[in-house]
């Protein structure tokens, strides 16, 4: 048996605990819908009682989904990969990434970052976290600092590198100075 599999006994105990936890919620929902006392919930029409229980399980399902997402984000914040999240949930890495797209910080994005060194200046290329687009910031050989203006982030790393290159060219040092200073 795998470590994350449960025994029949464990599953039965879990289901019993969940039903016991649901009873007060279902009773409260039924009482609000009928304006009858909670202790009379089970004496109503079986269809109505069953639908009330179903409505209670929907509340539980939503709460479990929120708690599951929180657990996935917590695991991701401690360094779990999408492959590990998927294994824990019984799905593929791609399935886990689709289910919890923001659970794992993407160190790959930082690894993708790069630098441009031209005309005696340097610029770094990096992804904007909110949009996923590419930006740049740098310092020309003449000492002027620059960055992508307030326009939207570039769609590709190469596009950001091109803009950084134009900035570095415009702020090149004196070609007669071997250190690139003006």
mmCIF file of C-alpha atoms in Angstrom:
data_model
loop_
_atom_site.group_PDB
_atom_site.id
_atom_site.type_symbol
_atom_site.label_atom_id
_atom_site.label_comp_id
_atom_site.label_asym_id
_atom_site.label_seq_id
_atom_site.Cartn_x
_atom_site.Cartn_y
_atom_site.Cartn_z
ATOM 1 C CA UNK A 1 0.000 0.000 0.000
ATOM 2 C CA UNK A 2 1.323 3.438 -0.951
ATOM 3 C CA UNK A 3 1.933 5.967 1.802
ATOM 4 C CA UNK A 4 -0.899 8.238 0.639
ATOM 5 C CA UNK A 5 -3.491 5.436 0.272
ATOM 6 C CA UNK A 6 -6.052 5.004 3.025
ATOM 7 C CA UNK A 7 -7.390 1.774 4.458
ATOM 8 C CA UNK A 8 -11.069 0.910 4.390
ATOM 9 C CA UNK A 9 -11.193 1.455 8.157
ATOM 10 C CA UNK A 10 -9.651 4.930 7.823
ATOM 11 C CA UNK A 11 -12.058 5.837 5.025
ATOM 12 C CA UNK A 12 -15.069 4.650 7.046
ATOM 13 C CA UNK A 13 -13.949 6.705 10.064
ATOM 14 C CA UNK A 14 -13.446 9.760 7.835
ATOM 15 C CA UNK A 15 -16.882 9.434 6.241
ATOM 16 C CA UNK A 16 -18.506 9.035 9.684
ATOM 17 C CA UNK A 17 -16.722 12.164 10.956
ATOM 18 C CA UNK A 18 -17.728 14.157 7.883
ATOM 19 C CA UNK A 19 -21.384 13.129 8.240
ATOM 20 C CA UNK A 20 -21.331 14.089 11.918
ATOM 21 C CA UNK A 21 -19.795 17.446 11.019
ATOM 22 C CA UNK A 22 -22.398 18.005 8.283
ATOM 23 C CA UNK A 23 -25.439 17.394 10.501
ATOM 24 C CA UNK A 24 -25.437 20.807 12.241
ATOM 25 C CA UNK A 25 -24.925 22.624 8.925
ATOM 26 C CA UNK A 26 -27.685 20.662 7.173
ATOM 27 C CA UNK A 27 -30.017 21.238 10.125
ATOM 28 C CA UNK A 28 -29.310 24.966 10.080
ATOM 29 C CA UNK A 29 -29.861 25.168 6.299
ATOM 30 C CA UNK A 30 -33.137 23.232 6.603
ATOM 31 C CA UNK A 31 -34.333 25.370 9.506
ATOM 32 C CA UNK A 32 -33.686 28.576 7.542
ATOM 33 C CA UNK A 33 -35.475 27.211 4.479
ATOM 34 C CA UNK A 34 -38.552 25.978 6.378
ATOM 35 C CA UNK A 35 -38.515 28.194 9.471
ATOM 36 C CA UNK A 36 -38.965 24.992 11.513
ATOM 37 C CA UNK A 37 -36.806 24.087 14.521
ATOM 38 C CA UNK A 38 -33.538 22.319 13.678
ATOM 39 C CA UNK A 39 -34.543 19.264 15.713
ATOM 40 C CA UNK A 40 -37.418 18.629 13.257
ATOM 41 C CA UNK A 41 -35.208 18.538 10.157
ATOM 42 C CA UNK A 42 -35.277 14.760 9.770
ATOM 43 C CA UNK A 43 -39.083 14.593 10.112
ATOM 44 C CA UNK A 44 -39.679 16.408 6.791
ATOM 45 C CA UNK A 45 -40.323 15.008 3.322
ATOM 46 C CA UNK A 46 -37.372 12.705 2.417
ATOM 47 C CA UNK A 47 -36.776 14.509 -0.900
ATOM 48 C CA UNK A 48 -36.537 17.881 0.855
ATOM 49 C CA UNK A 49 -34.247 16.463 3.539
ATOM 50 C CA UNK A 50 -32.014 14.837 0.907
ATOM 51 C CA UNK A 51 -31.782 18.082 -1.051
ATOM 52 C CA UNK A 52 -30.851 19.945 2.117
ATOM 53 C CA UNK A 53 -28.108 17.425 2.810
ATOM 54 C CA UNK A 54 -26.910 17.826 -0.793
ATOM 55 C CA UNK A 55 -26.808 21.623 -0.344
ATOM 56 C CA UNK A 56 -24.767 21.094 2.820
ATOM 57 C CA UNK A 57 -22.285 18.899 0.954
ATOM 58 C CA UNK A 58 -21.897 21.653 -1.651
ATOM 59 C CA UNK A 59 -20.763 23.990 1.123
ATOM 60 C CA UNK A 60 -18.336 21.330 2.355
ATOM 61 C CA UNK A 61 -17.092 20.723 -1.206
ATOM 62 C CA UNK A 62 -16.344 24.443 -1.663
ATOM 63 C CA UNK A 63 -14.542 24.583 1.670
ATOM 64 C CA UNK A 64 -12.475 21.499 0.805
ATOM 65 C CA UNK A 65 -11.559 23.035 -2.565
ATOM 66 C CA UNK A 66 -10.332 26.220 -0.830
ATOM 67 C CA UNK A 67 -8.386 24.247 1.758
ATOM 68 C CA UNK A 68 -6.922 22.017 -0.956
ATOM 69 C CA UNK A 69 -5.726 25.020 -2.930
ATOM 70 C CA UNK A 70 -4.241 26.499 0.231
ATOM 71 C CA UNK A 71 -2.412 23.228 0.963
ATOM 72 C CA UNK A 72 -1.053 23.116 -2.603
ATOM 73 C CA UNK A 73 0.166 26.735 -2.373
ATOM 74 C CA UNK A 74 1.733 26.038 1.009
ATOM 75 C CA UNK A 75 3.556 22.981 -0.324
ATOM 76 C CA UNK A 76 4.683 25.009 -3.349
ATOM 77 C CA UNK A 77 5.936 27.823 -1.138
ATOM 78 C CA UNK A 78 8.116 25.295 0.699
ATOM 79 C CA UNK A 79 9.589 24.096 -2.591
ATOM 80 C CA UNK A 80 7.297 21.295 -3.781
ATOM 81 C CA UNK A 81 7.212 20.893 -7.550
ATOM 82 C CA UNK A 82 4.140 20.392 -9.719
ATOM 83 C CA UNK A 83 5.294 16.804 -10.188
ATOM 84 C CA UNK A 84 5.151 16.273 -6.411
ATOM 85 C CA UNK A 85 1.774 18.017 -6.094
ATOM 86 C CA UNK A 86 0.398 15.852 -8.890
ATOM 87 C CA UNK A 87 1.720 12.678 -7.270
ATOM 88 C CA UNK A 88 0.097 13.611 -3.960
ATOM 89 C CA UNK A 89 -3.236 14.292 -5.693
ATOM 90 C CA UNK A 90 -3.023 11.292 -8.050
ATOM 91 C CA UNK A 91 -2.591 13.243 -11.257
ATOM 92 C CA UNK A 92 0.106 14.283 -13.680
ATOM 93 C CA UNK A 93 2.427 17.255 -13.296
ATOM 94 C CA UNK A 94 0.494 19.013 -16.054
ATOM 95 C CA UNK A 95 -2.802 18.302 -14.298
ATOM 96 C CA UNK A 96 -1.474 19.786 -11.067
ATOM 97 C CA UNK A 97 -0.213 22.885 -12.902
ATOM 98 C CA UNK A 98 -3.655 23.329 -14.466
ATOM 99 C CA UNK A 99 -5.500 22.739 -11.168
ATOM 100 C CA UNK A 100 -3.266 25.040 -9.093
ATOM 101 C CA UNK A 101 -1.569 27.413 -11.570
ATOM 102 C CA UNK A 102 -0.099 29.686 -8.897
ATOM 103 C CA UNK A 103 0.904 27.034 -6.369
ATOM 104 C CA UNK A 104 4.543 26.728 -7.339
ATOM 105 C CA UNK A 105 6.848 29.688 -7.656
ATOM 106 C CA UNK A 106 8.605 29.502 -10.945
ATOM 107 C CA UNK A 107 12.333 29.549 -10.351
ATOM 108 C CA UNK A 108 12.607 28.692 -14.030
ATOM 109 C CA UNK A 109 11.490 32.247 -14.797
ATOM 110 C CA UNK A 110 14.428 33.566 -12.802
ATOM 111 C CA UNK A 111 16.704 31.118 -14.588
ATOM 112 C CA UNK A 112 15.348 32.394 -17.900
ATOM 113 C CA UNK A 113 16.360 35.931 -16.997
ATOM 114 C CA UNK A 114 19.334 37.192 -18.861
ATOM 115 C CA UNK A 115 21.669 40.074 -19.464
ATOM 116 C CA UNK A 116 22.677 42.164 -22.419
ATOM 117 C CA UNK A 117 26.157 43.692 -22.570
ATOM 118 C CA UNK A 118 26.576 46.115 -25.438
ATOM 119 C CA UNK A 119 28.392 49.369 -26.134
ATOM 120 C CA UNK A 120 30.030 49.341 -22.686
ATOM 121 C CA UNK A 121 26.745 49.105 -20.774
ATOM 122 C CA UNK A 122 24.685 46.305 -19.323
ATOM 123 C CA UNK A 123 20.985 45.542 -18.988
ATOM 124 C CA UNK A 124 19.178 42.732 -17.240
ATOM 125 C CA UNK A 125 16.133 41.029 -18.708
ATOM 126 C CA UNK A 126 13.448 39.636 -16.420
ATOM 127 C CA UNK A 127 9.834 38.557 -16.353
ATOM 128 C CA UNK A 128 7.170 40.759 -14.852
ATOM 129 C CA UNK A 129 5.385 38.565 -12.269
ATOM 130 C CA UNK A 130 1.884 39.939 -12.828
ATOM 131 C CA UNK A 131 1.747 39.605 -16.616
ATOM 132 C CA UNK A 132 4.525 37.133 -17.367
ATOM 133 C CA UNK A 133 5.853 39.554 -19.986
ATOM 134 C CA UNK A 134 9.484 40.609 -20.315
ATOM 135 C CA UNK A 135 11.039 43.855 -19.037
ATOM 136 C CA UNK A 136 14.561 45.238 -18.864
ATOM 137 C CA UNK A 137 16.569 47.686 -16.781
ATOM 138 C CA UNK A 138 20.121 48.724 -17.307
ATOM 139 C CA UNK A 139 22.939 51.215 -17.124
ATOM 140 C CA UNK A 140 24.546 52.681 -20.188
ATOM 141 C CA UNK A 141 28.287 53.209 -20.523
ATOM 142 C CA UNK A 142 27.631 56.906 -19.903
ATOM 143 C CA UNK A 143 26.244 56.088 -16.439
ATOM 144 C CA UNK A 144 22.607 56.727 -17.323
ATOM 145 C CA UNK A 145 20.147 54.259 -15.811
ATOM 146 C CA UNK A 146 17.185 53.170 -17.855
ATOM 147 C CA UNK A 147 14.332 50.715 -17.794
ATOM 148 C CA UNK A 148 11.352 49.671 -19.846
ATOM 149 C CA UNK A 149 9.036 52.662 -19.830
ATOM 150 C CA UNK A 150 5.480 52.397 -18.538
ATOM 151 C CA UNK A 151 4.339 50.584 -21.670
ATOM 152 C CA UNK A 152 3.163 46.974 -21.521
ATOM 153 C CA UNK A 153 5.790 44.294 -21.022
ATOM 154 C CA UNK A 154 7.338 42.710 -24.093
ATOM 155 C CA UNK A 155 5.964 39.414 -25.323
ATOM 156 C CA UNK A 156 9.366 37.757 -25.649
ATOM 157 C CA UNK A 157 12.780 37.906 -24.062
ATOM 158 C CA UNK A 158 14.262 38.775 -27.453
ATOM 159 C CA UNK A 159 11.971 41.788 -27.831
ATOM 160 C CA UNK A 160 12.994 43.098 -24.400
ATOM 161 C CA UNK A 161 16.653 42.522 -25.354
ATOM 162 C CA UNK A 162 16.145 44.580 -28.516
ATOM 163 C CA UNK A 163 14.739 47.527 -26.551
ATOM 164 C CA UNK A 164 17.567 47.235 -24.026
ATOM 165 C CA UNK A 165 20.052 47.164 -26.904
ATOM 166 C CA UNK A 166 18.672 50.403 -28.343
ATOM 167 C CA UNK A 167 18.987 52.045 -24.916
ATOM 168 C CA UNK A 168 22.578 50.814 -24.523
ATOM 169 C CA UNK A 169 23.479 52.064 -28.006
ATOM 170 C CA UNK A 170 21.995 55.484 -27.242
ATOM 171 C CA UNK A 171 24.056 55.613 -24.032
ATOM 172 C CA UNK A 172 27.313 54.211 -25.347
ATOM 173 C CA UNK A 173 30.609 55.428 -24.019
ATOM 174 C CA UNK A 174 33.341 57.138 -25.998
ATOM 175 C CA UNK A 175 34.714 54.545 -28.441
ATOM 176 C CA UNK A 176 38.244 55.980 -27.923
ATOM 177 C CA UNK A 177 38.079 55.201 -24.167
ATOM 178 C CA UNK A 178 38.913 51.527 -23.545
ATOM 179 C CA UNK A 179 36.796 51.532 -20.342
ATOM 180 C CA UNK A 180 33.745 52.759 -22.275
ATOM 181 C CA UNK A 181 33.458 56.010 -20.294
ATOM 182 C CA UNK A 182 32.348 59.185 -22.094
#
